[in-house]
């Protein structure tokens, strides 16, 4: 798999509500919760939406989940 920049993806980043999380409880990557009954709300993710994203080492260290409008090596367009 590749990072969003095209480099080989070596690391998985845990993303909670759009922000990379480096500490906290381990999240089980499996559907172990029972299926909720129709018409009920599911509070399975109390900390927000959790997903994993493949990143290269550079972007994992920097915590960048995607390109920015004007990053440190990019020119800002008017």
Coordinates of C-alpha atoms in Angstrom, one line a residue:
X1 CA 0.0 0.0 0.0
X2 CA 1.1 3.6 -0.6
X3 CA 1.0 6.7 1.5
X4 CA -1.1 9.6 0.1
X5 CA 2.2 11.1 -1.2
X6 CA 3.0 8.0 -3.3
X7 CA 5.8 6.7 -1.1
X8 CA 5.6 3.1 0.3
X9 CA 3.2 3.0 3.3
X10 CA 5.1 1.4 6.2
X11 CA 3.0 2.5 9.2
X12 CA -0.6 2.6 10.2
X13 CA -1.9 5.8 11.9
X14 CA -5.0 5.6 14.2
X15 CA -7.3 8.5 13.3
X16 CA -10.0 9.6 15.6
X17 CA -12.4 12.3 14.3
X18 CA -9.9 13.3 11.6
X19 CA -6.9 13.7 14.0
X20 CA -4.0 11.3 14.4
X21 CA -3.9 9.8 17.8
X22 CA -0.6 8.5 19.2
X23 CA -1.5 7.5 22.7
X24 CA -4.5 6.0 24.6
X25 CA -6.2 2.7 24.8
X26 CA -5.6 0.0 22.1
X27 CA -8.5 -0.2 19.7
X28 CA -9.6 -3.7 18.6
X29 CA -9.9 -4.0 14.8
X30 CA -12.7 -6.4 14.7
X31 CA -16.5 -6.3 15.0
X32 CA -16.9 -7.8 18.4
X33 CA -20.0 -5.8 19.5
X34 CA -23.4 -7.3 19.1
X35 CA -25.5 -5.8 16.3
X36 CA -27.9 -3.2 17.7
X37 CA -31.6 -3.7 17.3
X38 CA -33.3 -1.7 14.6
X39 CA -34.4 1.8 15.7
X40 CA -31.8 2.0 18.5
X41 CA -28.7 4.2 18.6
X42 CA -25.3 2.6 18.7
X43 CA -22.7 4.1 21.0
X44 CA -19.9 1.7 20.0
X45 CA -17.4 4.5 19.4
X46 CA -17.5 6.8 22.5
X47 CA -14.3 8.7 21.4
X48 CA -15.6 9.4 17.9
X49 CA -15.1 7.8 14.6
X50 CA -12.0 5.7 14.4
X51 CA -10.2 4.5 11.3
X52 CA -6.7 3.6 10.3
X53 CA -4.6 5.2 7.5
X54 CA -1.4 3.9 5.9
X55 CA 1.4 6.5 6.0
X56 CA 5.1 6.6 5.0
X57 CA 7.6 7.2 7.8
X58 CA 7.9 10.9 7.1
X59 CA 4.2 11.7 7.2
X60 CA 3.7 9.4 10.3
X61 CA 6.4 11.3 12.2
X62 CA 4.9 14.7 11.1
X63 CA 1.4 13.6 11.7
X64 CA 0.2 14.7 8.2
X65 CA -2.8 12.7 7.0
X66 CA -3.0 14.5 3.7
X67 CA -1.7 17.4 1.6
X68 CA -2.1 20.8 3.0
X69 CA -3.0 24.0 1.1
X70 CA 0.4 25.6 1.8
X71 CA 2.8 23.1 3.5
X72 CA 6.4 23.9 4.4
X73 CA 7.7 23.1 1.0
X74 CA 4.8 24.5 -1.1
X75 CA 4.1 27.9 -2.5
X76 CA 0.8 29.5 -1.5
X77 CA -1.3 30.4 -4.5
X78 CA -3.1 33.8 -4.4

